[in-house]
PDB file of C-alpha atoms in Angstrom:
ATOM      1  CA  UNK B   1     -10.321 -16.828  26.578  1.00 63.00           C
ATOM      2  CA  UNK B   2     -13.982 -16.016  26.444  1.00 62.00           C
ATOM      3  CA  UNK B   3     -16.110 -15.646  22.727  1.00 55.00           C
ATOM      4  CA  UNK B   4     -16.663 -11.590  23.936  1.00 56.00           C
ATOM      5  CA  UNK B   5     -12.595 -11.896  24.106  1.00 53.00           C
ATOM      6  CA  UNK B   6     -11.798 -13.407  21.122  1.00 49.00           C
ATOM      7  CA  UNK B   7     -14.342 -11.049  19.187  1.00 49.00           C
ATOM      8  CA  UNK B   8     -12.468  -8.092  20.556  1.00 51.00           C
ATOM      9  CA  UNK B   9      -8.909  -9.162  20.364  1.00 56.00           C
ATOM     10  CA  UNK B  10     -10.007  -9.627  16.224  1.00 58.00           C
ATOM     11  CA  UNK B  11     -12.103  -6.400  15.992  1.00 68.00           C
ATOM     12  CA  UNK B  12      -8.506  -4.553  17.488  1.00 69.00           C
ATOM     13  CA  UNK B  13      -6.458  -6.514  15.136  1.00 75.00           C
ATOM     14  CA  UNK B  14      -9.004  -5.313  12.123  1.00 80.00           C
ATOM     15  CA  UNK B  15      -9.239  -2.021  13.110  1.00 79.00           C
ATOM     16  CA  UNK B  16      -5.174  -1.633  13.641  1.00 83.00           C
ATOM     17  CA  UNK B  17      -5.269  -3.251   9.940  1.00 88.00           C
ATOM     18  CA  UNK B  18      -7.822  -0.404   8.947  1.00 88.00           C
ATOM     19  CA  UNK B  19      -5.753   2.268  10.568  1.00 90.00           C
ATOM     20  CA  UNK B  20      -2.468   1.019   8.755  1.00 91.00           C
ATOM     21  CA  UNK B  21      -4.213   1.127   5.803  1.00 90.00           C
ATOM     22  CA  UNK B  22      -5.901   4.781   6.111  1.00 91.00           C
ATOM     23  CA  UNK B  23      -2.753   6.481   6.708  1.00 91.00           C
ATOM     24  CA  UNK B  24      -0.581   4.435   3.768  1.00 92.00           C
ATOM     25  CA  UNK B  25      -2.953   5.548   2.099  1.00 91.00           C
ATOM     26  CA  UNK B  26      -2.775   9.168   3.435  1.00 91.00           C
ATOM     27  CA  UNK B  27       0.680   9.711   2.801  1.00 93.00           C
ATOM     28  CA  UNK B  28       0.772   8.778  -0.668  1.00 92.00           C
ATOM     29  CA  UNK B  29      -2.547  10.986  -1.327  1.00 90.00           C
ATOM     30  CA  UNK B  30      -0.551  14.242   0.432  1.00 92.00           C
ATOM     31  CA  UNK B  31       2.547  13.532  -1.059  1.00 93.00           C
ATOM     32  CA  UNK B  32       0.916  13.649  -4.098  1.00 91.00           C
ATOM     33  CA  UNK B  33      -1.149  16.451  -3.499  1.00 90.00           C
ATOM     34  CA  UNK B  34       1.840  18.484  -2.229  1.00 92.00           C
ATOM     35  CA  UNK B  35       0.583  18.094   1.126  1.00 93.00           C
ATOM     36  CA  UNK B  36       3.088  16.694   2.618  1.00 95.00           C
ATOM     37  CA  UNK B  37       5.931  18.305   4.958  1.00 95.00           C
ATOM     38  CA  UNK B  38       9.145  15.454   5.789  1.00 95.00           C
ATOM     39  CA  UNK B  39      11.874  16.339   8.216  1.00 93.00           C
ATOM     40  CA  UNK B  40      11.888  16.885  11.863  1.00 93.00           C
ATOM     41  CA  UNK B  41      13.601  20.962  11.112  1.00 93.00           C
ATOM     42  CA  UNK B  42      10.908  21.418   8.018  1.00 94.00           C
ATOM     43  CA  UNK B  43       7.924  20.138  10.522  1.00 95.00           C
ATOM     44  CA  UNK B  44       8.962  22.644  13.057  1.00 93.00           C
ATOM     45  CA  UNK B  45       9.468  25.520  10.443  1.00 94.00           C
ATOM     46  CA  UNK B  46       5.898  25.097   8.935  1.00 95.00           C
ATOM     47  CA  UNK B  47       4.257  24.440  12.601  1.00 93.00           C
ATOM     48  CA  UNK B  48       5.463  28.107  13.781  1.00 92.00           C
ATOM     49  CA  UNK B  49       4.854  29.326  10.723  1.00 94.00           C
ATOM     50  CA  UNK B  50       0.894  28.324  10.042  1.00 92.00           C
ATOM     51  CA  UNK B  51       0.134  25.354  13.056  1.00 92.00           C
ATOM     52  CA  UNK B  52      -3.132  25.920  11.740  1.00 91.00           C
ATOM     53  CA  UNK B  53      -2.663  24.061   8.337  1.00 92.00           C
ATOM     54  CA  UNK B  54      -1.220  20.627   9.951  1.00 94.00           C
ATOM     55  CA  UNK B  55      -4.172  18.303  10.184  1.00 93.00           C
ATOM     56  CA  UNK B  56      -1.862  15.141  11.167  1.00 94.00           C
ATOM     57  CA  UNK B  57       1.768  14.864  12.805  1.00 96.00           C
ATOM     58  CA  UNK B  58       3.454  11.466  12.045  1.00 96.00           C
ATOM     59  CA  UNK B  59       6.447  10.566  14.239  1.00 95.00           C
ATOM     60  CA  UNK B  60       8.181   7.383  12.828  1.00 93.00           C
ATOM     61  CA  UNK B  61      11.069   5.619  14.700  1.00 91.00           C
ATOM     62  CA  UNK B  62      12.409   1.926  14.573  1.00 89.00           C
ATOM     63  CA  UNK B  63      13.084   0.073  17.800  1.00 88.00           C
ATOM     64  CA  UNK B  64      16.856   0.019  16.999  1.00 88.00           C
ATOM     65  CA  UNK B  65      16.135   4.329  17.055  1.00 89.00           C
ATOM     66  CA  UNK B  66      14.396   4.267  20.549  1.00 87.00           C
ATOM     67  CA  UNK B  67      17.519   5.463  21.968  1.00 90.00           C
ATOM     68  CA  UNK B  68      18.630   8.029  20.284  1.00 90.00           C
ATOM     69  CA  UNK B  69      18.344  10.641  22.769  1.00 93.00           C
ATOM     70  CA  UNK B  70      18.021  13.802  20.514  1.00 92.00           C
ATOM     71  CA  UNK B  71      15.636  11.946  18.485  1.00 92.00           C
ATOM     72  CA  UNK B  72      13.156  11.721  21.808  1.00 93.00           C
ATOM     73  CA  UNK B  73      13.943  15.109  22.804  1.00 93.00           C
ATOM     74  CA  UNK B  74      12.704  16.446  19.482  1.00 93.00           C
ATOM     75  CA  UNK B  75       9.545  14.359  19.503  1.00 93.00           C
ATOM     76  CA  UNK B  76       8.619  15.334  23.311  1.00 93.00           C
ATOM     77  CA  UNK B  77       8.812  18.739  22.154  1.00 94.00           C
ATOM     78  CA  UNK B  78       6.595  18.203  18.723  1.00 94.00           C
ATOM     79  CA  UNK B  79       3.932  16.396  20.539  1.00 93.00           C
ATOM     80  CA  UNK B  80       3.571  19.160  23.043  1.00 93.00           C
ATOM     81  CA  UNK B  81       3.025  21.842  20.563  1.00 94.00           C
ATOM     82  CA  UNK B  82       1.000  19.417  18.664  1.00 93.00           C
ATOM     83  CA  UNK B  83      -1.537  18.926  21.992  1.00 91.00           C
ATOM     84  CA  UNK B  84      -1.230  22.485  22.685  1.00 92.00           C
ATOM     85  CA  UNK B  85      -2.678  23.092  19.076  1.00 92.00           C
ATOM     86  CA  UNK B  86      -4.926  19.922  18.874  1.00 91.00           C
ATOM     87  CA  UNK B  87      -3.121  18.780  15.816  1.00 93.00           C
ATOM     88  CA  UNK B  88      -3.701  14.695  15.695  1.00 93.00           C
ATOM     89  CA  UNK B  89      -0.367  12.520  16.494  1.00 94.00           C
ATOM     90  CA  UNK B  90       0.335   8.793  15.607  1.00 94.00           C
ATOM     91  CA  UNK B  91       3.636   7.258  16.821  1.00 93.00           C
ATOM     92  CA  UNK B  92       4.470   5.086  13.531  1.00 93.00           C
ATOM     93  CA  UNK B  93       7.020   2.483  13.396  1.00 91.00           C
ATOM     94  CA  UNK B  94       8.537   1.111   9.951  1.00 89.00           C
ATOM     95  CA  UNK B  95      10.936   3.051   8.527  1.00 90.00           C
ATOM     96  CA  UNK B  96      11.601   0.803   5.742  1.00 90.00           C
ATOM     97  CA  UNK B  97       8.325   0.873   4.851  1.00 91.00           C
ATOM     98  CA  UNK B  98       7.558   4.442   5.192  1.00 92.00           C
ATOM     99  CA  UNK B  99       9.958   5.317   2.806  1.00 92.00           C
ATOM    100  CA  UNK B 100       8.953   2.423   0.107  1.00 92.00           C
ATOM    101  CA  UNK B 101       5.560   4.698   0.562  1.00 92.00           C
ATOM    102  CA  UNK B 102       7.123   7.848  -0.127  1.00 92.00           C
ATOM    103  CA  UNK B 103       9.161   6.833  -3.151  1.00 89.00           C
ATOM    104  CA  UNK B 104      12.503   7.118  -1.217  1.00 85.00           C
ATOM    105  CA  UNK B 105      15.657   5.312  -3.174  1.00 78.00           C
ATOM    106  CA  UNK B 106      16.273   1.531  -1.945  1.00 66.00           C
ATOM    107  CA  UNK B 107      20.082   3.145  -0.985  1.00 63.00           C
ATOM    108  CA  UNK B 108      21.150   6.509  -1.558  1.00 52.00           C
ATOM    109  CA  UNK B 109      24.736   5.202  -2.533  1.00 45.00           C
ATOM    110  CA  UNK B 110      26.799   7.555  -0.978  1.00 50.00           C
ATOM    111  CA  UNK B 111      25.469  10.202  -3.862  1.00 51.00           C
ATOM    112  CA  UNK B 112      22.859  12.373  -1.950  1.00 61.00           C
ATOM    113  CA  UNK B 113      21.342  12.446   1.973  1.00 70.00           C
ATOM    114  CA  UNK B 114      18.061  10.136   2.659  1.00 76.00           C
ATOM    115  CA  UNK B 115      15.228  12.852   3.789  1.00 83.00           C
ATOM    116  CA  UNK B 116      14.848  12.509   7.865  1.00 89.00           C
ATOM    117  CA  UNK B 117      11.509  10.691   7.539  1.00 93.00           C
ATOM    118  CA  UNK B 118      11.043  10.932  11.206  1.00 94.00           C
ATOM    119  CA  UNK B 119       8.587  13.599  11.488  1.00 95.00           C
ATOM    120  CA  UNK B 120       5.927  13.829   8.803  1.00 96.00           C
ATOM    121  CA  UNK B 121       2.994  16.474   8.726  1.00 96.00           C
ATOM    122  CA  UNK B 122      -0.140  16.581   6.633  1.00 95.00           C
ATOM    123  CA  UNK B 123      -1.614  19.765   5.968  1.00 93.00           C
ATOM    124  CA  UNK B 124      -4.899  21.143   4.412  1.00 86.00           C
ATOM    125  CA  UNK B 125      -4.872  24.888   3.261  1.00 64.00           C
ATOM    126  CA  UNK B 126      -7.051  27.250   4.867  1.00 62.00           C
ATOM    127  CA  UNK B 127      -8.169  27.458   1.216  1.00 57.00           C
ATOM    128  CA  UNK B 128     -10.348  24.121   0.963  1.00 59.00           C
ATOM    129  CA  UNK B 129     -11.350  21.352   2.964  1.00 62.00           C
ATOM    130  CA  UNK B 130      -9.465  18.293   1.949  1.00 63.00           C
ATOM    131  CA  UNK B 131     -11.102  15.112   2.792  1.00 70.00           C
ATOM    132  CA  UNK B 132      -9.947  11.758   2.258  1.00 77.00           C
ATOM    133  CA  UNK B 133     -11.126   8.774   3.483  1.00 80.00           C
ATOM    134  CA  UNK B 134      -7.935   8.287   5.292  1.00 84.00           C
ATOM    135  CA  UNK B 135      -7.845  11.299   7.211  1.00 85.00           C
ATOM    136  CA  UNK B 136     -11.285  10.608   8.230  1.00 86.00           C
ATOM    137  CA  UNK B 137     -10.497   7.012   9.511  1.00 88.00           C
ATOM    138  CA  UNK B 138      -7.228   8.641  10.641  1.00 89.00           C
ATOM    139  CA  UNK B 139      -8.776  11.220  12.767  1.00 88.00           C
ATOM    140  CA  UNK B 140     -11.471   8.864  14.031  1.00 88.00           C
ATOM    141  CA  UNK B 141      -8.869   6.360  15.381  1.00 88.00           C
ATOM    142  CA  UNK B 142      -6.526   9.100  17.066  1.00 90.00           C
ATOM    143  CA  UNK B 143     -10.132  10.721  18.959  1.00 90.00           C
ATOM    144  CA  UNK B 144     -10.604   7.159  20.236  1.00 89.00           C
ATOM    145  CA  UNK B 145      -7.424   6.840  21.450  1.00 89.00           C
ATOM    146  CA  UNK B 146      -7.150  10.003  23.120  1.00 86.00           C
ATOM    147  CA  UNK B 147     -10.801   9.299  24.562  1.00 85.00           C
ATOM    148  CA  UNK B 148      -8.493   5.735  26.187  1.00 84.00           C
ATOM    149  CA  UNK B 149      -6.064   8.216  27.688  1.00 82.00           C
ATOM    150  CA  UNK B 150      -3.499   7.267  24.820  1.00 79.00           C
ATOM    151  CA  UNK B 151      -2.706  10.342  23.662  1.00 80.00           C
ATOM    152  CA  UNK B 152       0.194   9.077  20.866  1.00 86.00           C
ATOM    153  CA  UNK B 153      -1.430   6.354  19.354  1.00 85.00           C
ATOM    154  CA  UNK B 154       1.361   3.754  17.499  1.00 85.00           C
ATOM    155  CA  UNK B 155       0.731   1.845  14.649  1.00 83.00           C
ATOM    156  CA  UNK B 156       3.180  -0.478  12.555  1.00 87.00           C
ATOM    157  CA  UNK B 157       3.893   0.042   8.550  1.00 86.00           C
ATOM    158  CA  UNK B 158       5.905  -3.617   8.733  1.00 72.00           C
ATOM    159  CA  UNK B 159       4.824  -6.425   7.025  1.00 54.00           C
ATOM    160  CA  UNK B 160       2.260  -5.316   4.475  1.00 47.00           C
TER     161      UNK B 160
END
């Protein structure tokens, strides 16, 4: 492996790092902020209600999920509209660690349903111009991609 190589390979690895961090960060800022729509059904409800508002689309899935046939069929179909609208996507995996983020219970004990964390959207009111430093870097790294003909950029929540 050449030094122009190596340099690259750890400039990917720091800018994956980066990325991770922006949107950890991102979710806990929008949840906070009430910006912050969870659930495949609620994501599609709010996207053909205002598209508009939804500034990022997060679709989270596990390897052991990758088969889940519905699952796909629902994503296919949010990513299109999400293209169609030019609403940023990032494929995330990390489901354990996505809902540590979002304050979800270690186990819901039988007593109540765990929120489908599958499909997360970020939105920004027509009524101000929200900017965090993690949408920013967010945005930036999902225009990059795109400009790579990667359209759904994936990133992994695991191990931080």
């Amino acid at each position: 492996m050449t030094l122009e190589e190596l340099v690259a390979c750890d400039n990917a690895a720091q800018k994956m790092q980066t990325v991770t961090a922006a949107v950890e960060e991102l979710l806990v800022a929008a949840q906070r902020q009430d910006r912050l729509t969870v659930g495949v059904y609620e994501s599609a409800k709010l996207m053909n209600v205002d598209p508009d508002s939804v500034v990022l689309c997060l679709l989270a899935i596990d390897e052991e999920e990758e088969g889940d046939i519905a699952l796909q069929i629902h994503f296919t179909l949010i990513q299109s509209f999400c293209c169609d609208n030019d609403i940023n996507i990032v494929r995330v995996s990390g489901m354990q660690r996505l809902a540590q983020l979002l304050g979800e219970p270690a186990e819901t004990q039988g007593t109540t349903e765990a929120r489908d964390l599958h499909c997360l959207l970020v939105t920004n009111p027509h009524t101000d111009s929200w900017k965090s430093r993690g949408l920013v870097e967010v945005a930036s790294y999902c225009e990059e991609s795109r400009g790579n003909n990667q359209w759904v950029p994936s990133i992994s929540l695991q191990g931080r």
